[in-house]
Amino acid sequence: MHMRARFALLAFIAFAGARATSAQTVTDAAKTITPEDMHTRIGVLSDDSLKGRNTPSPGLTGAANYIAGQFKSFGLQPFGDNNGFLQLWPYRQAHLRGDVSIESRSAAGTNKLKYGDDFFLVHSDADSAVASAVFGGGAKDAATVGDAARGKVLFFFLPGQPNAEWQQTASATLMSSLHNGAKAIILVLDPAFPAQIIGMITQQTAEARVPPGAPPLIGMTYGKAKEIFAAGGQNLDALKDKSGTTALNGVTVAVKQPVESNEEKVPNVVGLIPGSDPKLKDEYIVFSGHMDHIGVGKPDERGDSINNGADDDASGSSVVMAVAQAFASLNVPPKRSLIFLTVSGEEKGLLGSDFFVNHPPIAISKIVADVNTDMIGRNNPDTVVAIGQDYSSLGPLVQAVAKAHPELHLKVAPDLWPEEGLFFRSDHFNFAKNNVPAIFFTTGLHADYHKPSDEVDKIDTDKAARIARLVFYLGNEIANAPSPPKWTAKGVEEVKKMTQ
């Protein structure tokens, strides 16, 4: 079907897919959340016509308009720009221009590396970085490096092959390094890392960049890194599996990455249900999920090149819509006000949610909680992970809510992957670092992560609906509680550690 016709169809679904309902009780409202609606909404957002919802793209704009249409059909109040549902923010696209190079300098001389053969690079905003070199240990130790990284080019050893887990670890290493002041992050690749993959990743990352303020992220062959370490008096073979920082004495690394950029406006979608209590309505709860994905890539073995992102994160965005519809169906809204937010730019470094917390429609101090959902449609049918349970009173509360609703058949597990640092890798983290207690629901990674095979037919829509009901019940408890959520001492300490 012609693209324009497909978007017209999506606009029709935006209004036809929602039902006008009026619920007498919270239980009745929860029943408006159905597997069928979850399948429909996830299917629309992950449809081929949206081309993977890259930031920026016409497909992302189509997704935003669809969600805005859903919010309008529920009766939500627009809470974006100019009395509309869209909040536009400036996305800066930067492209490499000219020669990209890395060289190490030491008493032994200058070692020049070849872009695309010896290393790949995800560039930052700066044209260059020059600093002394330090080894920080394994990639999963990145969060513990601290001040030893400040002003340095920081090496980590990243074992394994280029699969979903490898990609997640690489991303986590970068995010862990956002606040440690490193000039550049160099991932030393496994000795068995296929040489031809370096060139493929170089092509894929030529127009990719790290989040604003992050250092450039570089993947370097083990052999070239070993030469640099030797020039600094260190044996990489002996050092690669050790934790802690080690200086490469007398070694300076220079990274050259000339960039040019342009700017484009891209959307978040924001809707509001005002609270019913004269005083508490001035406090707000945010329900968030990201609507963007990674767009079109290399064709897979089926010839499919569209990364549909059904689980990542059409599923979480559909939870936001489902919960919004459930609350809108209540005859009397809860006491606190509710904001329903779908953001773009998550895949580019949590950019859309960062813009929202820095340009909120109300003072950020009035937001008392963020409940975030990202990838909730796969894996064990009766388990959902809630990241950050130890960090605030939201943890005990969600356990109490799950216990009070055995009909959901959901075990709320703690963080099953603490080594991945997931608490600071989805949009809730931008709220947490602005002192807003946050909790993050996910069902984890799978073999279809960031692949064209992440399709709606693989989503467990019954599970997705049950998770949406859990989020609805949790939100209702937060919205009507006498006091807002509070940080725990551990939460304050961890967030401070992550943001300093």
XYZ file of C-alpha atoms in Angstrom, residues 143 390-391 423-424 429 487-500:
20
model
C 30.618 1.930 36.542
C 15.640 -1.105 46.235
C 15.967 2.556 45.362
C 18.700 1.293 35.904
C 20.475 4.005 33.925
C 16.953 7.417 34.533
C 13.987 7.464 47.954
C 15.783 4.904 50.074
C 19.288 5.617 51.361
C 20.603 3.083 48.835
C 18.721 4.807 46.031
C 20.156 8.210 46.908
C 23.665 6.735 47.040
C 23.366 4.824 43.740
C 21.864 7.680 41.750
C 24.469 10.066 43.147
C 27.201 7.627 42.114
C 25.770 7.365 38.590
C 25.386 11.079 38.016
C 28.561 12.578 39.472
